[in-house]
């Protein structure tokens, strides 16, 4: 048995988890690693014809009550969604789900942060990572029951755009979050901005937006930016005291 906290293992035997990946070899490796945990695993290899809704339906039809998904699902299966979106939609529907990926560092500011609001935990594949899964599943279950810890709660927060990046295949903007770390620049997908502000023109730099941000998060990788909208303009005749 893995050296995992007893409190994290409690109730794990009641979990039937769907393990989703687009590669058979990756599924086999992860299933082998999960053998030391007292949970039931249903491996699901994605097929090209599957939609996100059909995957979630299959999970339900198999009697699973949790989900662990790889992130980069398009390479082999060519489906139209990433693991982050699948996990987001699962948690949104009260199916506890976590993301399990070898590319967390590469994708956390783009394709993962795009969906971070409904992703309670992201676990990076690597030595010892399976020890983290019980606690991650427990956190996902708590959120599905309506219990979010302080570091996962979004509060109405102003953010300011300080730079734009249009050259990559995934346009992003850099913002500052005064309520979190005033001097830190945080990269977010341009798609987090309102539709009317996604062209990333130079005039976007300096603009302020309001949205739900979990500024109690300890790490930048845990930040989400939800329902951003332009901040009200300051009246031209307004004077500060």
Tab-separated table of C-alpha atoms in Angstrom:
chain	number	residue	atom	x	y	z
A	1	UNK	CA	0.000	0.000	0.000
A	2	UNK	CA	1.208	3.495	-0.797
A	3	UNK	CA	2.361	5.661	2.091
A	4	UNK	CA	-0.674	7.944	1.917
A	5	UNK	CA	-2.433	9.770	4.737
A	6	UNK	CA	-5.100	7.553	6.330
A	7	UNK	CA	-7.654	10.378	6.219
A	8	UNK	CA	-7.243	10.608	2.430
A	9	UNK	CA	-7.809	6.861	2.015
A	10	UNK	CA	-11.039	6.813	4.000
A	11	UNK	CA	-14.026	6.293	1.723
A	12	UNK	CA	-11.836	5.561	-1.298
A	13	UNK	CA	-13.229	2.030	-1.525
A	14	UNK	CA	-16.619	3.567	-2.345
A	15	UNK	CA	-15.254	5.301	-5.435
A	16	UNK	CA	-15.594	3.834	-8.905
A	17	UNK	CA	-13.415	6.117	-10.982
A	18	UNK	CA	-13.342	6.482	-14.750
A	19	UNK	CA	-9.772	6.843	-16.011
A	20	UNK	CA	-9.761	8.645	-19.367
A	21	UNK	CA	-6.886	8.884	-21.842
A	22	UNK	CA	-6.354	8.862	-25.601
A	23	UNK	CA	-3.380	6.459	-25.429
A	24	UNK	CA	-3.695	2.804	-24.523
A	25	UNK	CA	-0.153	2.566	-23.130
A	26	UNK	CA	-0.735	5.561	-20.836
A	27	UNK	CA	-3.997	4.035	-19.614
A	28	UNK	CA	-2.246	0.774	-18.791
A	29	UNK	CA	0.573	2.502	-16.900
A	30	UNK	CA	-1.799	4.602	-14.829
A	31	UNK	CA	-4.056	1.623	-14.063
A	32	UNK	CA	-0.987	-0.271	-12.823
A	33	UNK	CA	-0.053	2.658	-10.573
A	34	UNK	CA	-3.565	2.947	-9.166
A	35	UNK	CA	-3.617	-0.726	-8.158
A	36	UNK	CA	-2.194	0.219	-4.752
A	37	UNK	CA	-5.190	2.442	-4.010
A	38	UNK	CA	-8.412	0.938	-2.604
A	39	UNK	CA	-10.638	2.162	-5.412
A	40	UNK	CA	-12.314	0.596	-8.436
A	41	UNK	CA	-10.980	1.791	-11.807
A	42	UNK	CA	-12.770	1.767	-15.177
A	43	UNK	CA	-10.312	2.548	-17.980
A	44	UNK	CA	-11.750	4.467	-20.924
A	45	UNK	CA	-9.812	4.846	-24.163
A	46	UNK	CA	-11.200	7.746	-26.173
A	47	UNK	CA	-12.498	7.123	-29.667
A	48	UNK	CA	-12.472	9.612	-32.512
A	49	UNK	CA	-16.233	9.770	-32.803
A	50	UNK	CA	-16.824	10.694	-29.165
A	51	UNK	CA	-18.091	14.054	-28.024
A	52	UNK	CA	-17.615	15.487	-24.569
A	53	UNK	CA	-21.240	14.755	-23.701
A	54	UNK	CA	-20.967	11.168	-24.935
A	55	UNK	CA	-17.908	10.597	-22.729
A	56	UNK	CA	-19.727	11.915	-19.665
A	57	UNK	CA	-22.718	9.719	-20.518
A	58	UNK	CA	-20.490	6.652	-20.842
A	59	UNK	CA	-18.950	7.427	-17.457
A	60	UNK	CA	-22.442	7.542	-15.980
A	61	UNK	CA	-23.532	4.364	-17.817
A	62	UNK	CA	-20.552	2.495	-16.390
A	63	UNK	CA	-21.652	3.408	-12.891
A	64	UNK	CA	-18.637	5.607	-12.135
A	65	UNK	CA	-18.915	8.329	-9.501
A	66	UNK	CA	-15.554	10.064	-10.128
A	67	UNK	CA	-13.210	10.900	-12.997
A	68	UNK	CA	-9.456	11.127	-13.514
A	69	UNK	CA	-8.550	12.498	-16.932
A	70	UNK	CA	-5.378	13.086	-18.874
A	71	UNK	CA	-5.165	16.592	-20.349
A	72	UNK	CA	-3.835	16.277	-23.916
A	73	UNK	CA	-6.559	14.125	-25.408
A	74	UNK	CA	-6.498	15.270	-29.034
A	75	UNK	CA	-3.259	13.694	-30.289
A	76	UNK	CA	-4.389	10.086	-30.704
A	77	UNK	CA	-8.174	10.365	-30.528
A	78	UNK	CA	-8.628	13.694	-32.371
A	79	UNK	CA	-11.585	14.568	-30.171
A	80	UNK	CA	-12.676	18.192	-30.010
A	81	UNK	CA	-11.841	18.851	-26.358
A	82	UNK	CA	-8.999	18.729	-23.869
A	83	UNK	CA	-8.966	16.958	-20.522
A	84	UNK	CA	-9.278	20.270	-18.702
A	85	UNK	CA	-12.632	20.955	-20.350
A	86	UNK	CA	-13.805	17.405	-19.652
A	87	UNK	CA	-12.902	17.768	-15.974
A	88	UNK	CA	-14.553	21.208	-15.848
A	89	UNK	CA	-17.815	19.892	-17.320
A	90	UNK	CA	-17.791	16.854	-15.030
A	91	UNK	CA	-17.372	18.957	-11.882
A	92	UNK	CA	-19.947	21.427	-13.174
A	93	UNK	CA	-22.385	18.484	-13.259
A	94	UNK	CA	-21.402	17.389	-9.736
A	95	UNK	CA	-19.233	14.470	-10.892
A	96	UNK	CA	-15.991	14.806	-8.866
A	97	UNK	CA	-13.103	14.992	-11.324
A	98	UNK	CA	-9.390	15.802	-11.323
A	99	UNK	CA	-6.831	16.422	-14.046
A	100	UNK	CA	-3.782	14.124	-14.223
A	101	UNK	CA	-1.190	15.299	-16.756
A	102	UNK	CA	2.495	15.149	-17.606
A	103	UNK	CA	2.296	18.620	-19.172
A	104	UNK	CA	1.027	20.719	-16.280
A	105	UNK	CA	3.910	23.184	-16.398
A	106	UNK	CA	3.529	23.648	-20.173
A	107	UNK	CA	-0.247	24.059	-20.185
A	108	UNK	CA	-1.218	25.529	-16.817
A	109	UNK	CA	-1.348	29.161	-18.048
A	110	UNK	CA	-3.261	28.377	-21.253
A	111	UNK	CA	-5.434	25.331	-21.913
A	112	UNK	CA	-5.678	24.427	-18.214
A	113	UNK	CA	-6.313	27.939	-16.845
A	114	UNK	CA	-9.039	28.330	-19.460
A	115	UNK	CA	-11.083	25.819	-17.409
A	116	UNK	CA	-9.527	26.189	-13.933
A	117	UNK	CA	-12.658	27.491	-12.189
A	118	UNK	CA	-14.205	24.012	-12.066
A	119	UNK	CA	-10.957	22.047	-11.685
A	120	UNK	CA	-10.418	21.498	-7.942
A	121	UNK	CA	-7.045	19.810	-8.333
A	122	UNK	CA	-4.414	19.330	-11.029
A	123	UNK	CA	-1.965	16.487	-10.402
A	124	UNK	CA	1.250	16.325	-12.398
A	125	UNK	CA	2.298	12.865	-13.522
A	126	UNK	CA	5.644	11.785	-12.154
A	127	UNK	CA	7.331	9.850	-9.351
A	128	UNK	CA	5.113	9.751	-6.278
A	129	UNK	CA	2.198	11.496	-7.977
A	130	UNK	CA	-0.239	8.678	-7.233
A	131	UNK	CA	0.122	9.459	-3.514
A	132	UNK	CA	-1.544	12.813	-4.197
A	133	UNK	CA	-4.586	11.378	-5.977
A	134	UNK	CA	-6.600	10.333	-2.878
A	135	UNK	CA	-6.419	13.853	-1.430
A	136	UNK	CA	-7.223	15.345	-4.835
A	137	UNK	CA	-10.303	13.140	-5.246
A	138	UNK	CA	-11.379	14.045	-1.727
A	139	UNK	CA	-11.105	17.759	-2.577
A	140	UNK	CA	-13.104	17.259	-5.776
A	141	UNK	CA	-15.818	15.403	-3.854
A	142	UNK	CA	-16.011	18.229	-1.301
A	143	UNK	CA	-16.477	20.824	-4.062
A	144	UNK	CA	-19.167	18.711	-5.710
A	145	UNK	CA	-20.942	18.800	-2.335
A	146	UNK	CA	-20.727	22.606	-2.356
A	147	UNK	CA	-17.746	23.023	-0.013
A	148	UNK	CA	-14.955	25.171	-1.456
A	149	UNK	CA	-11.921	25.996	0.697
A	150	UNK	CA	-10.985	29.660	0.957
A	151	UNK	CA	-8.179	29.338	-1.599
A	152	UNK	CA	-10.711	28.037	-4.148
A	153	UNK	CA	-13.309	30.773	-3.685
A	154	UNK	CA	-13.645	33.532	-6.242
A	155	UNK	CA	-14.096	37.119	-5.103
A	156	UNK	CA	-14.917	40.114	-7.281
A	157	UNK	CA	-11.456	41.430	-8.098
A	158	UNK	CA	-9.944	44.003	-10.477
A	159	UNK	CA	-7.167	42.887	-12.803
A	160	UNK	CA	-5.082	45.074	-15.115
A	161	UNK	CA	-3.696	44.062	-18.521
A	162	UNK	CA	0.036	44.801	-18.760
A	163	UNK	CA	1.008	42.935	-21.938
A	164	UNK	CA	-0.416	40.931	-24.833
A	165	UNK	CA	0.976	37.950	-26.758
A	166	UNK	CA	-0.498	37.254	-30.187
A	167	UNK	CA	2.364	35.372	-31.840
A	168	UNK	CA	1.827	31.911	-30.350
A	169	UNK	CA	-0.882	29.482	-31.376
A	170	UNK	CA	-2.655	30.297	-28.130
A	171	UNK	CA	-3.023	34.095	-27.647
A	172	UNK	CA	-2.562	35.225	-24.045
A	173	UNK	CA	-2.432	38.364	-21.967
A	174	UNK	CA	-0.394	39.199	-18.893
A	175	UNK	CA	-2.282	40.745	-16.011
A	176	UNK	CA	-1.582	41.958	-12.502
A	177	UNK	CA	-3.830	41.073	-9.572
A	178	UNK	CA	-3.297	43.631	-6.815
A	179	UNK	CA	-5.308	41.589	-4.308
A	180	UNK	CA	-2.992	38.584	-4.853
A	181	UNK	CA	0.603	39.716	-5.490
A	182	UNK	CA	0.699	43.285	-6.803
A	183	UNK	CA	4.001	42.974	-8.651
A	184	UNK	CA	3.470	39.512	-10.165
A	185	UNK	CA	2.513	39.115	-13.800
A	186	UNK	CA	0.065	36.306	-14.412
A	187	UNK	CA	-0.553	34.836	-17.862
A	188	UNK	CA	-4.146	34.053	-18.786
A	189	UNK	CA	-5.735	32.894	-22.056
A	190	UNK	CA	-7.158	35.706	-24.161
A	191	UNK	CA	-10.390	33.720	-24.236
A	192	UNK	CA	-10.892	34.575	-20.548
A	193	UNK	CA	-11.563	38.168	-21.608
A	194	UNK	CA	-14.996	39.315	-22.802
A	195	UNK	CA	-15.619	38.500	-26.473
A	196	UNK	CA	-15.431	42.190	-27.372
A	197	UNK	CA	-11.842	42.439	-26.092
A	198	UNK	CA	-10.167	39.350	-27.568
A	199	UNK	CA	-8.540	40.930	-30.632
A	200	UNK	CA	-5.543	41.866	-28.473
A	201	UNK	CA	-4.912	45.309	-29.910
A	202	UNK	CA	-2.238	47.492	-28.233
A	203	UNK	CA	-5.044	49.606	-26.778
A	204	UNK	CA	-5.918	46.694	-24.498
A	205	UNK	CA	-2.791	47.307	-22.404
A	206	UNK	CA	-3.704	49.220	-19.290
A	207	UNK	CA	-7.364	48.278	-19.344
A	208	UNK	CA	-8.944	47.032	-16.130
A	209	UNK	CA	-11.407	44.167	-15.846
A	210	UNK	CA	-13.487	42.830	-12.975
A	211	UNK	CA	-14.142	39.170	-12.343
A	212	UNK	CA	-14.078	36.336	-9.851
A	213	UNK	CA	-10.493	35.533	-8.855
A	214	UNK	CA	-9.380	33.189	-6.068
A	215	UNK	CA	-6.764	35.582	-4.709
A	216	UNK	CA	-6.266	33.474	-1.578
A	217	UNK	CA	-4.518	30.844	-3.734
A	218	UNK	CA	-0.943	30.212	-2.667
A	219	UNK	CA	0.472	29.363	-6.094
A	220	UNK	CA	0.041	31.118	-9.416
A	221	UNK	CA	-0.859	27.797	-11.052
A	222	UNK	CA	-3.970	27.607	-8.846
A	223	UNK	CA	-5.431	30.969	-9.912
A	224	UNK	CA	-8.616	31.136	-11.933
A	225	UNK	CA	-10.229	34.094	-13.696
A	226	UNK	CA	-13.979	33.680	-14.048
A	227	UNK	CA	-16.621	35.837	-15.738
A	228	UNK	CA	-14.373	38.816	-16.505
A	229	UNK	CA	-15.997	42.041	-17.668
A	230	UNK	CA	-14.759	45.587	-18.297
A	231	UNK	CA	-14.490	47.705	-15.164
A	232	UNK	CA	-16.723	50.801	-15.119
A	233	UNK	CA	-15.041	53.849	-16.557
A	234	UNK	CA	-14.080	56.639	-14.179
A	235	UNK	CA	-16.147	59.781	-14.921
A	236	UNK	CA	-14.099	62.500	-16.602
A	237	UNK	CA	-15.016	64.999	-13.873
A	238	UNK	CA	-14.126	62.650	-11.020
A	239	UNK	CA	-11.448	63.914	-8.648
A	240	UNK	CA	-9.733	61.886	-5.949
A	241	UNK	CA	-9.388	63.363	-2.511
